[in-house]
Coordinates of C-alpha atoms and ligand atoms in Angstrom, one line a residue:
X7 CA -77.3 233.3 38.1
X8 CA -75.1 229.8 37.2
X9 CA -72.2 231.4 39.0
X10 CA -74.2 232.3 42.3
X11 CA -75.5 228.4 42.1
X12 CA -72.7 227.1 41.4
X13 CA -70.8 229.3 44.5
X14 CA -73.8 228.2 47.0
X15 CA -73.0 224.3 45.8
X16 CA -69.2 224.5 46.5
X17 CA -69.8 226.5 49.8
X18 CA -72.3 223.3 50.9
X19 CA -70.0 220.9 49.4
X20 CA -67.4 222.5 51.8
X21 CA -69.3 222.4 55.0
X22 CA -70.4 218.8 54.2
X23 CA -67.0 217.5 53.5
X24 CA -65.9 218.5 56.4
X25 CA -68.2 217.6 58.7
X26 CA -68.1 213.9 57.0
X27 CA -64.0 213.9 56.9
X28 CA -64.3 214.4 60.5
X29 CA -66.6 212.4 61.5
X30 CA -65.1 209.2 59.3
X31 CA -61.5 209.8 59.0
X32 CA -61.4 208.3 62.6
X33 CA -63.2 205.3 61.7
X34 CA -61.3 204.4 58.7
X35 CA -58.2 205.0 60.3
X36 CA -58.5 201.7 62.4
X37 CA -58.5 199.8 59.1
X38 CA -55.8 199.0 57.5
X39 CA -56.6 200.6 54.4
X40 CA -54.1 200.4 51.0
X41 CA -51.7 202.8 51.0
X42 CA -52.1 206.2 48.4
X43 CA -50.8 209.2 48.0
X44 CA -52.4 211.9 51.2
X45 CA -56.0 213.1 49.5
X46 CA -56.4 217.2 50.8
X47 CA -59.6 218.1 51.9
X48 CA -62.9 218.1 49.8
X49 CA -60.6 217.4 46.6
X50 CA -58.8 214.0 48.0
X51 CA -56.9 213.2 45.1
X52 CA -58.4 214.9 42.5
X53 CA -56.0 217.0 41.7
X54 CA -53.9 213.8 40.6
X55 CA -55.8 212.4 37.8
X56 CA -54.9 214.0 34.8
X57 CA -56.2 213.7 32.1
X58 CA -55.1 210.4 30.9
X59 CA -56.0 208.1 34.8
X60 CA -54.7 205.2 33.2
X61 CA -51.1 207.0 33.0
X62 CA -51.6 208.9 36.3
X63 CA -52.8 205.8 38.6
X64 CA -50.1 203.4 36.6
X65 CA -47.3 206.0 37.9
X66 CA -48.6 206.0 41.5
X67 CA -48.8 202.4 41.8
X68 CA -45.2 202.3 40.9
X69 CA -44.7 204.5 44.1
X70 CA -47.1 203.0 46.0
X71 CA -47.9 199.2 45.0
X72 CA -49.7 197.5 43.0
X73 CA -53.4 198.1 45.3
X74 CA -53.6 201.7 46.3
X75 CA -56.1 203.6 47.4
X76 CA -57.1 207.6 46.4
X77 CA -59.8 209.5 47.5
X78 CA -61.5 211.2 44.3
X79 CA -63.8 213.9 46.0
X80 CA -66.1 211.9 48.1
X81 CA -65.7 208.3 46.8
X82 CA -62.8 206.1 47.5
X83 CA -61.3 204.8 44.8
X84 CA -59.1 201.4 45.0
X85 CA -56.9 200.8 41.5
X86 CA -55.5 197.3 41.6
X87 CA -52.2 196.6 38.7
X88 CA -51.6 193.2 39.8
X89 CA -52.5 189.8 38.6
X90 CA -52.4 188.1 41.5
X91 CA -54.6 190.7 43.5
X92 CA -56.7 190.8 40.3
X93 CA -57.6 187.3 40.5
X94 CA -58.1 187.7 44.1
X95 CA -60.9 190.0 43.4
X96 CA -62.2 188.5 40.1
X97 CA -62.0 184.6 41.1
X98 CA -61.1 184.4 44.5
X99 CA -63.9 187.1 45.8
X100 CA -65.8 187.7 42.4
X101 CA -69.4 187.2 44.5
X102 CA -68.5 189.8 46.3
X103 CA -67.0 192.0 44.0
X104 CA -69.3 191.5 41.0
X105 CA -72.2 191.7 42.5
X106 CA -72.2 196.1 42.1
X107 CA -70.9 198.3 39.3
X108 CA -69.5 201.6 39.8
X109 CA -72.4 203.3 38.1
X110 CA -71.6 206.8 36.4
X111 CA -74.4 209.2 37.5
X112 CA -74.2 209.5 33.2
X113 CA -75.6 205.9 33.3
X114 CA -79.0 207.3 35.2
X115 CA -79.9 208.7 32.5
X116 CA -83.7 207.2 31.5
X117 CA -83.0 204.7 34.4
X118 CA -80.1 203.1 31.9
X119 CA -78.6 201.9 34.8
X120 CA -81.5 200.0 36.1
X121 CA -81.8 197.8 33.5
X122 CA -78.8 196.9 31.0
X123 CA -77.1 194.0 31.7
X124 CA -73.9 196.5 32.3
X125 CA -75.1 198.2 34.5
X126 CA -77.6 196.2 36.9
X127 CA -76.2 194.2 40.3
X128 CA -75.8 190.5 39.7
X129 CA -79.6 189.9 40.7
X130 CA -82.3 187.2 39.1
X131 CA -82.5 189.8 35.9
X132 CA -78.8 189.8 35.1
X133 CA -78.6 186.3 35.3
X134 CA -81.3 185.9 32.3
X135 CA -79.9 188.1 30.9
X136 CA -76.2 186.9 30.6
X137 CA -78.3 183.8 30.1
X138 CA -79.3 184.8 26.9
X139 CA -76.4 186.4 25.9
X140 CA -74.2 183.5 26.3
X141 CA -76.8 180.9 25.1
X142 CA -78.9 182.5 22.8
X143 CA -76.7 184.9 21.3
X144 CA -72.9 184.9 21.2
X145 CA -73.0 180.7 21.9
X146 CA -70.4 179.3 19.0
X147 CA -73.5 177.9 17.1
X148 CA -75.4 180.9 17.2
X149 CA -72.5 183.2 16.0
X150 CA -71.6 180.3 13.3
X151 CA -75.7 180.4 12.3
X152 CA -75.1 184.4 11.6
X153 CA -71.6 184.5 10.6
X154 CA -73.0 185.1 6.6
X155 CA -73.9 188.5 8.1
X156 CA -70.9 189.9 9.1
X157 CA -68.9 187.9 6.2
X158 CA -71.0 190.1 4.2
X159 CA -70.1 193.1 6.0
X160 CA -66.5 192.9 5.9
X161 CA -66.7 192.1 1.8
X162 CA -68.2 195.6 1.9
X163 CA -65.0 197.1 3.9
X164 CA -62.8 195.3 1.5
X165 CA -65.2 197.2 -1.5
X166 CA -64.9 200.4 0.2
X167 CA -61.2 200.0 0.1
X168 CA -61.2 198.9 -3.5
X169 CA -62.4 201.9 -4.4
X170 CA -59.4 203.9 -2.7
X171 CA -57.6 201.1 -4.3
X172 CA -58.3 202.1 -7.8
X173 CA -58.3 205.5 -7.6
X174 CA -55.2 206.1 -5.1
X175 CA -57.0 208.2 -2.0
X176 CA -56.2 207.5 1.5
X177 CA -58.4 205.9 4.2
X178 CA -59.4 207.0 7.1
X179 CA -58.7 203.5 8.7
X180 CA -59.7 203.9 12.1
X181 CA -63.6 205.1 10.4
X182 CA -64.0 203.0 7.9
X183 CA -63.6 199.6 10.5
X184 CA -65.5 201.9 13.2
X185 CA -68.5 201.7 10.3
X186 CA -67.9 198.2 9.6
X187 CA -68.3 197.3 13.3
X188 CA -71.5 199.1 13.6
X189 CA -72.7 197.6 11.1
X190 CA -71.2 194.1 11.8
X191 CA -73.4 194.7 15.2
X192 CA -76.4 196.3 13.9
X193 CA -76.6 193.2 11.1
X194 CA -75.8 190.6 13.9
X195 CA -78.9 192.7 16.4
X196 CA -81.3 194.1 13.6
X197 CA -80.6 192.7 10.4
X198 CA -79.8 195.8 9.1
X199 CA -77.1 198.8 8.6
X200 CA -76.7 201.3 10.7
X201 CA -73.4 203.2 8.8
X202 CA -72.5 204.1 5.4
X203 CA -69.2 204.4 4.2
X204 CA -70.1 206.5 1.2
X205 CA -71.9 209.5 2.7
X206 CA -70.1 211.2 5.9
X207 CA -73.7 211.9 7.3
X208 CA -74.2 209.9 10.4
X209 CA -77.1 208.0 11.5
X210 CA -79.7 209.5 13.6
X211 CA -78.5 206.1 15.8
X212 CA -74.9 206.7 15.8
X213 CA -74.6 210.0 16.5
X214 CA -76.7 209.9 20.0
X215 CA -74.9 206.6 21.1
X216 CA -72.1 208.6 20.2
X217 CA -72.8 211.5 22.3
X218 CA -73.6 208.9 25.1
X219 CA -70.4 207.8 25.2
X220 CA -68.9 211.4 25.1
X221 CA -71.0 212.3 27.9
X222 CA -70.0 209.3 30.2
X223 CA -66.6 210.1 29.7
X224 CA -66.5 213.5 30.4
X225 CA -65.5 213.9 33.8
X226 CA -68.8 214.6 36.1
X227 CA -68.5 216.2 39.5
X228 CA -71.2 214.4 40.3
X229 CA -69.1 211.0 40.3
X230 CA -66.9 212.6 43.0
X231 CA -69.6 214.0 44.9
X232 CA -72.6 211.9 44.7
X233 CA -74.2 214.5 47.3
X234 CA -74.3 216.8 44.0
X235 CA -77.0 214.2 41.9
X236 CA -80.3 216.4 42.0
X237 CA -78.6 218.8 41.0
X238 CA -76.6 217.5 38.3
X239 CA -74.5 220.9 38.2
X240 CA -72.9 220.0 35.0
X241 CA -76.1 218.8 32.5
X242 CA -74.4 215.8 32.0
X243 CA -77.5 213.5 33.2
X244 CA -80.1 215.8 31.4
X245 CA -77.9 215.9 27.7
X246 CA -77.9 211.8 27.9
X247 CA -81.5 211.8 28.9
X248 CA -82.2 213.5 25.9
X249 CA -79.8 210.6 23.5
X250 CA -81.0 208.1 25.2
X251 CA -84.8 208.9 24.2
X252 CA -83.2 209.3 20.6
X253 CA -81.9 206.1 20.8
X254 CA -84.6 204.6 22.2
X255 CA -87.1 205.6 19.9
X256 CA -85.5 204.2 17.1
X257 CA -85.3 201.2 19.0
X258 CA -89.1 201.0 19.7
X259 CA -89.8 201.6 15.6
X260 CA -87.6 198.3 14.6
X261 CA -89.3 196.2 17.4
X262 CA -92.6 197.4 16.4
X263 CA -91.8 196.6 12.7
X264 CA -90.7 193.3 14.2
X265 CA -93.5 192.3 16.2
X266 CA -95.5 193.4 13.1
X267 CA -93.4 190.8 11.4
X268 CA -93.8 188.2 13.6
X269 CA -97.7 188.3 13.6
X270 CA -97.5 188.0 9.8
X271 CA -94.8 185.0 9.5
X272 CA -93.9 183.5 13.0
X273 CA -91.8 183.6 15.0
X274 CA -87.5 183.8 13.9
X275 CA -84.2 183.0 15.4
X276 CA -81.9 185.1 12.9
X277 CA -80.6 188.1 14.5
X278 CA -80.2 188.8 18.7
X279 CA -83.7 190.9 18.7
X280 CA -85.3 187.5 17.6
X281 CA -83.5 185.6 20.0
X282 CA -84.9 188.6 23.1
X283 CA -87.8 188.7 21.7
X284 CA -88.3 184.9 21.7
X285 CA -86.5 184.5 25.1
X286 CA -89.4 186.9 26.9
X287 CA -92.1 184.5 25.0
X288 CA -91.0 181.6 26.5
X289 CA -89.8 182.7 29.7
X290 CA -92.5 185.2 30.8
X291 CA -91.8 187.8 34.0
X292 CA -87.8 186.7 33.7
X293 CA -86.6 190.1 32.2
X294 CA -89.0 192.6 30.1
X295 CA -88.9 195.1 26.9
X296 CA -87.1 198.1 29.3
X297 CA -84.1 195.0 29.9
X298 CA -84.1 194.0 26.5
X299 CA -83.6 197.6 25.5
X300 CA -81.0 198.9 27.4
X301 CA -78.9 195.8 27.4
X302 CA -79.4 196.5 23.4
X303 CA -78.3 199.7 23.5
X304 CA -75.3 198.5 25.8
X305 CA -74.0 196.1 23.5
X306 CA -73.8 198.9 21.0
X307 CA -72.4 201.0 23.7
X308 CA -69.2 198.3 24.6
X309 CA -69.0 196.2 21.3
X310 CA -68.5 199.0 18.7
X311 CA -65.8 201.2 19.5
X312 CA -64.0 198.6 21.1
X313 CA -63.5 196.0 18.2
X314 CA -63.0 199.3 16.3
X315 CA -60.0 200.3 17.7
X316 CA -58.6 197.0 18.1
X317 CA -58.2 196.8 14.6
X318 CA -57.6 200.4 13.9
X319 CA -54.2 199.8 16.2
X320 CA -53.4 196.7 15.0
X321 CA -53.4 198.3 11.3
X322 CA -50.7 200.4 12.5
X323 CA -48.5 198.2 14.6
X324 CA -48.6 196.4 11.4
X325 CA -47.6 199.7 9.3
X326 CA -45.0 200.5 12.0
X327 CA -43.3 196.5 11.5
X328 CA -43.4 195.5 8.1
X329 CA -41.4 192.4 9.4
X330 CA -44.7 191.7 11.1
X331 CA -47.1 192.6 8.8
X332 CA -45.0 190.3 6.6
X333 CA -45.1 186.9 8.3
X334 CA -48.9 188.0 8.6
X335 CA -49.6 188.0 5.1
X336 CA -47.1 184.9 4.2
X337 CA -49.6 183.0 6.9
X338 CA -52.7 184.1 4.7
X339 CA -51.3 183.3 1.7
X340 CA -50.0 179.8 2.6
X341 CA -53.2 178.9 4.9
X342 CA -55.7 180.8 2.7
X343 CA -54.4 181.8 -0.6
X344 CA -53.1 185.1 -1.7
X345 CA -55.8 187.4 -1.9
X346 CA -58.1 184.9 -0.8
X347 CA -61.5 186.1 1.0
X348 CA -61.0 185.1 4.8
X349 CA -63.9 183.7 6.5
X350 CA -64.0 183.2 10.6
X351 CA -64.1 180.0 11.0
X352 CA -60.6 180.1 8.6
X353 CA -59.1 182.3 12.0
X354 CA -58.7 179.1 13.4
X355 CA -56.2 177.7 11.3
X356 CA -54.1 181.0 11.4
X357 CA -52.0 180.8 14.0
X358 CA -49.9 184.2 13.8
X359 CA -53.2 186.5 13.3
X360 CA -54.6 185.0 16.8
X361 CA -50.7 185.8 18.0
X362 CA -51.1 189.7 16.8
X363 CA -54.7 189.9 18.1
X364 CA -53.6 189.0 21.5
X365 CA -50.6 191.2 21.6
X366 CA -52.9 194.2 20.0
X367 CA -55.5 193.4 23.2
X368 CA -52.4 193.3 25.6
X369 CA -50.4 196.9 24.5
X370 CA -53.9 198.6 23.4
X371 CA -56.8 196.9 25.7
X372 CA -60.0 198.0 24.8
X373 CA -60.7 200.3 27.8
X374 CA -57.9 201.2 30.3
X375 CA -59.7 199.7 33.5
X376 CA -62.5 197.1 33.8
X377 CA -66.3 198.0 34.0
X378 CA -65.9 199.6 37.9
X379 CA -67.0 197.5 40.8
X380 CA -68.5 197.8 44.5
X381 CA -67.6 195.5 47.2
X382 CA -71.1 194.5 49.2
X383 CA -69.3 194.4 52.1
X384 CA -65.6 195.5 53.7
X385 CA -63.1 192.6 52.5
X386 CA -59.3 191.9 53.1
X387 CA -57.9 191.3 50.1
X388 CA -53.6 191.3 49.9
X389 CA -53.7 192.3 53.6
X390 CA -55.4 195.4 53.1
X391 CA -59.1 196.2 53.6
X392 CA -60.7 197.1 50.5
X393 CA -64.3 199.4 52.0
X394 CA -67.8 198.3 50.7
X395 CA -68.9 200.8 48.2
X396 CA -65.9 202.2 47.4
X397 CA -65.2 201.9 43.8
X398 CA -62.5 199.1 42.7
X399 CA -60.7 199.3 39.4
X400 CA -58.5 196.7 37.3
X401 CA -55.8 198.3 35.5
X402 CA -56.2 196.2 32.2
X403 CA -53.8 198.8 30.9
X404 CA -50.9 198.9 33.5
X405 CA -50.8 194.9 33.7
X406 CA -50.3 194.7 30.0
X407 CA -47.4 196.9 30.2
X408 CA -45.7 195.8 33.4
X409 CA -41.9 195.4 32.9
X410 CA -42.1 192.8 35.3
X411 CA -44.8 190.6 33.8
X412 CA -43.7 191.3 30.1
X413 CA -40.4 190.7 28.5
X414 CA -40.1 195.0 26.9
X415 CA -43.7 195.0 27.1
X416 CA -43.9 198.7 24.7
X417 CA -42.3 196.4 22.0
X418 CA -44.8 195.0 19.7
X419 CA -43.9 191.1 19.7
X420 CA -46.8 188.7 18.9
X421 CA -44.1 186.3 19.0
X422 CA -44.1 186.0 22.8
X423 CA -47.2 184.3 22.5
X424 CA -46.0 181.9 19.5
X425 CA -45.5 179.7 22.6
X426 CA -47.0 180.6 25.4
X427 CA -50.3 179.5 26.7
X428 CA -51.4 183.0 27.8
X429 CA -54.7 183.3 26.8
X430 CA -57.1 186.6 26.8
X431 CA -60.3 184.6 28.2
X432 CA -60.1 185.6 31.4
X433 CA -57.4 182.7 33.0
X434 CA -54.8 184.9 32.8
X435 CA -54.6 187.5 35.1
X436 CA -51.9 189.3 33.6
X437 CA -54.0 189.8 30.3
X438 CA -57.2 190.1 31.2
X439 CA -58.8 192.5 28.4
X440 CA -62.3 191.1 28.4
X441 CA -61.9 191.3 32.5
X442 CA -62.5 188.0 34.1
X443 CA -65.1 186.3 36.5
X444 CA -69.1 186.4 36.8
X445 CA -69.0 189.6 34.9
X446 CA -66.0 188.8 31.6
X447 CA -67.4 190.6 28.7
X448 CA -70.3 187.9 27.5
X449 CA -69.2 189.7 23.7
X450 CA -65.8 188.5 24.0
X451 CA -66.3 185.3 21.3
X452 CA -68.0 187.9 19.0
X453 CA -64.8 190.3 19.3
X454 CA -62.4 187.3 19.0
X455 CA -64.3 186.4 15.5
X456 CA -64.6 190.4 14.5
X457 CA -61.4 191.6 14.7
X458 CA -59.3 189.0 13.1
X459 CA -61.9 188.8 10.5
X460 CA -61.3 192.6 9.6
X461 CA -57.4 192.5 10.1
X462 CA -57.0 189.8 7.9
X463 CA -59.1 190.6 5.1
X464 CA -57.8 194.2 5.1
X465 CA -53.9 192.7 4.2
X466 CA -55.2 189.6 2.4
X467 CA -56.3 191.7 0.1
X468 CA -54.3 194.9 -0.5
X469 CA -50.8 195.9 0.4
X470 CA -50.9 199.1 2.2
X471 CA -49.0 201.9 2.3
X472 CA -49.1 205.3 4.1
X473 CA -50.5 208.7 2.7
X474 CA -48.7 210.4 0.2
X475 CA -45.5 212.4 1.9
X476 CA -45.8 210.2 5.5
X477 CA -43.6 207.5 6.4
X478 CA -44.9 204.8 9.2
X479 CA -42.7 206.2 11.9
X480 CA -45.1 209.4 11.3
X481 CA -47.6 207.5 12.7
X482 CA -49.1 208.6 16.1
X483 CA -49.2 206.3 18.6
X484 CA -50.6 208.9 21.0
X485 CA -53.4 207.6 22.9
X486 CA -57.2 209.5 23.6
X487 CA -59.0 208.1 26.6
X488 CA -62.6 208.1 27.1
X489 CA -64.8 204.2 27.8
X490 CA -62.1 203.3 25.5
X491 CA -58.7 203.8 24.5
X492 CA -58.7 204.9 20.7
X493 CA -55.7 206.4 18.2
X494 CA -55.7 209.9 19.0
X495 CA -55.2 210.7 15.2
X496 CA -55.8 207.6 12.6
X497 CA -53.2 207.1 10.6
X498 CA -54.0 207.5 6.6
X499 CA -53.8 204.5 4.7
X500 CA -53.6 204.1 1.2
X501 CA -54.9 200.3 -0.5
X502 CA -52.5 198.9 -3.0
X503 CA -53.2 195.8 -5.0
X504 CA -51.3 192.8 -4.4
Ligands
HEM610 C1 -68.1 194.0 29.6 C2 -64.0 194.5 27.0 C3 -66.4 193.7 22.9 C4 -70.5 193.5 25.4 C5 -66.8 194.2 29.2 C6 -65.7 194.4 30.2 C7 -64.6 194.5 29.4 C8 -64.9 194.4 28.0 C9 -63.2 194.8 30.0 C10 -65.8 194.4 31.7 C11 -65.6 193.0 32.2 C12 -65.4 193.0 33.7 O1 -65.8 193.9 34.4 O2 -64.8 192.0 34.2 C13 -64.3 194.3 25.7 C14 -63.4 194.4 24.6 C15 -64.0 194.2 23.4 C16 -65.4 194.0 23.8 C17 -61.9 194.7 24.8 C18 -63.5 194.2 22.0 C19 -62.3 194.3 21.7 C20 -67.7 193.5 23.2 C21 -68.7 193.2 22.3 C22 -69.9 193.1 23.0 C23 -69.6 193.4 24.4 C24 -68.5 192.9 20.8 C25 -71.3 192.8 22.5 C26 -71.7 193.1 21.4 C27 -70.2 193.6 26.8 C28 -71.2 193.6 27.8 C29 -70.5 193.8 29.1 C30 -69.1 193.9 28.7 C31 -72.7 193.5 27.7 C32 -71.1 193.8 30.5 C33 -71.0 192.5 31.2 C34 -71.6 192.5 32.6 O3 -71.4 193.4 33.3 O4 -72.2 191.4 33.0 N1 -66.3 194.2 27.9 N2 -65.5 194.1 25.2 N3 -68.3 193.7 24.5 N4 -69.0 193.8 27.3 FE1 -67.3 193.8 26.2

């Protein structure tokens, strides 16, 4: 039965491709579109991806230029690996770029799509709720009000470890800072854990954010061929439906509690559900419960895994340069004190550690591309005429790696930014990690306090070495790509005391 469906969709597919690539190619021909590699028909370039697009687009802009275009099924795609064309779009042109994402037909699940601050055009909503987010939540004085909780939540990571410590077993280091992040976030949202490093049993709440994510990053043929929605031939809409109801039901039982709270006691500003919860109080019709949810469930979605892999790499660029990892831990010892518990506001006074952070976000950028976006309308940008709709992405990874931007840019040298004014917060073009413009990642000062806070407890405190009968060059830089770019195998670390 699935096969006969499936044969019926490709022979409509067919028929409708072609009819449309007759009846536009001659209009888009008159504009002078950026150059790609020829698309064949109903596939376009498909066929060129891979399975790693970062790589695959990277090695076509070296044949074709830094803005190319490709035709992935139906939807044409622009990939942009320049900074100056990247600041074109992002500062230059950001209204008209920012306004639409590139929404996966994943992110329809439950109407995601309609309401996370992710996800939803640049309209009255959004605005509140970036509002929020950079007032209310991740603002330096609301961070510094709430930094107890995550202080408290790295002292755990550094127990955890204590324990390998004593008894000579190997970490899983890239899991044990993924549970401290969740945790980090669920404390800073909720008040409360969401991970526990002691059992391997995952929560209810990771596991279906986790299968999210899987989901969205499978490749959909629905995202190539939009025409293919309702039918959703691949399930990947139906399986997030059913996480995202998880995940939202869990949701709905800690506001609940919370609302039950707040009639008892009052009203609170400790944690980011206060600060939504209060927000819609005070400002009533702005954004509702469905935006506060889903923009929730978002900041899981983009602040976990993200400031979880940052650190998991940076653990083994350390391993892999013990010169490095070295002057690191001479820095801690003479700005903090061997051993020494680190505390955020301390990051400021460590030079080096903000040096490696950088130069971790630059080789290993959280995801390979910024969040996909959709020009409103047709727009000449480098002399070439980028279409409205079609689906425009920044190749964080490719400009962090260009030879001609970068001095040996696959060398691991925080020293280049020792001094160099190159910042990640979005000024840069050439290192724009957190992407730039209306839509910069509001998280951003939150990841910038996490991940040196991790780093530099984990080698204030121990020296490391690698799992018994491995050697750092054994580590695998090999990357796996999905939203994010992760280690493909965590190394195995084993705590030492000092
Ligand atoms: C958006 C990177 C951590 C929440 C983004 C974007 C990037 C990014 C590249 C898209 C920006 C653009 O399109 O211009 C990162 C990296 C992180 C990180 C590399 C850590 C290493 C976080 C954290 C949170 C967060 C900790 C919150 C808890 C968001 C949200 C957006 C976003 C809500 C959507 C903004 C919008 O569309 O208006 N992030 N992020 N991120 N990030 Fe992050």
């Amino acid at each position: 039965m699935d096969s006969i469906i499936i044969t019926i969709v490709i022979s409509l597919l067919f028929a409708l491709t072609l009819l449309q690539t007759i009846f536009f190619s001659s209009r888009k021909n008159k504009k002078n579109l950026p150059p790609g590699p020829t698309p064949f028909p109903i596939i376009g370039n498909l066929h060129q991806v891979g399975s790693q697009p970062h790589k695959s687009f990277t090695k076509l802009g070296k044949i074709y230029g830094p803005i190319i275009r490709l035709e992935l099924g139906r939807v044409t795609t622009i990939v942009i690996s320049s900074p100056s064309i990247a600041k074109e779009i992002l500062q230059k042109q950001d209204p008209i770029f920012s306004a639409v994402r590139g929404v996966p037909d994943a992110m329809h699940a439950s109407n995601h799509f309609k309401y996370s601050a992710v996800w939803i055009p640049a309209n009255s909503h959004w605005r509140s709720l970036r509002k929020i987010l950079a007032t209310n939540i991740f603002s330096n004085s609301r961070l510094e009000a709430n930094q107890h909780l995550r202080f408290k939540k790295v002292q755990e990571l550094i127990a955890f470890c204590g324990k390998s410590c004593e008894n000579g077993s190997s970490i899983k280091i890239g899991e044990a800072v993924f549970r401290t992040s969740l945790n980090l976030l669920s404390n800073t949202i909720f008040s409360t854990d969401f991970a526990d490093y002691y059992s391997t049993k995952a929560t209810e709440f990771k596991d279906a954010v986790w299968n999210i994510v899987l989901n969205t990053t499978k490749p959909n043929m629905v995202d190539f061929f939009p025409i293919l929605r309702k039918i959703d031939p691949q399930g990947i809409r139906r399986r997030c439906s059913g996480e995202f109801k998880k995940v939202l039901k869990i949701m709905d039982g800690l506001i609940s509690e919370r609302l039950e709270q707040r009639k008892a006691n009052g009203r609170r500003s400790e944690d980011v559900l206060d600060e939504f919860l209060n927000y819609i109080e005070d400002h009533p019709g702005e954004i509702d419960f469905y935006h506060m949810k889903h923009t929730i469930l978002d900041l899981f979605i983009a602040g976990t895994d993200t400031t979880s892999s940052s650190t998991e790499w940076g653990m083994a660029e350390l391993m892999r340069h013990p010169d490095i990892m070295k002057k690191a831990k001479c820095e801690l010892e003479d700005v903090i004190g061997k051993g020494k518990t680190i505390t955020e506001n301390d990051v400021a006074r460590l030079p080096y550690l903000r040096c490696i952070v950088k130069e971790i976000l630059r080789i290993h950028p959280g995801g390979p591309f910024l969040v996909p976006r959709k020009p409103t309308e047709d727009v000449v940008v480098h002399g070439y005429t980028i279409p409205k709709d079609s689906n425009v992405l920044i190749s964080t990874w490719a400009l962090g790696r260009d030879p001609s931007l970068w001095q040996n840019p696959l060398e691991f040298r925080p020293e280049r930014f020792e001094n160099s004014e190159v910042d990640v917060r979005g000024h840069n073009f050439e290192l724009i990690p957190f992407g730039a413009g209306r839509r910069i990642c509001p998280g951003m000062p939150l990841a910038l306090k996490m991940i040196p806070l991790m780093l530099g407890s984990l080698i204030n405190t121990f020296n490391w070495t690698m799992a018994p009968g491995m050697i750092p060059e054994d580590i695998n830089m090999e990357e796996e790509v999905g939203l994010t770019i992760q280690m493909a195998h965590s190394p195995l670390l084993v705590p030492l005391p000092l």
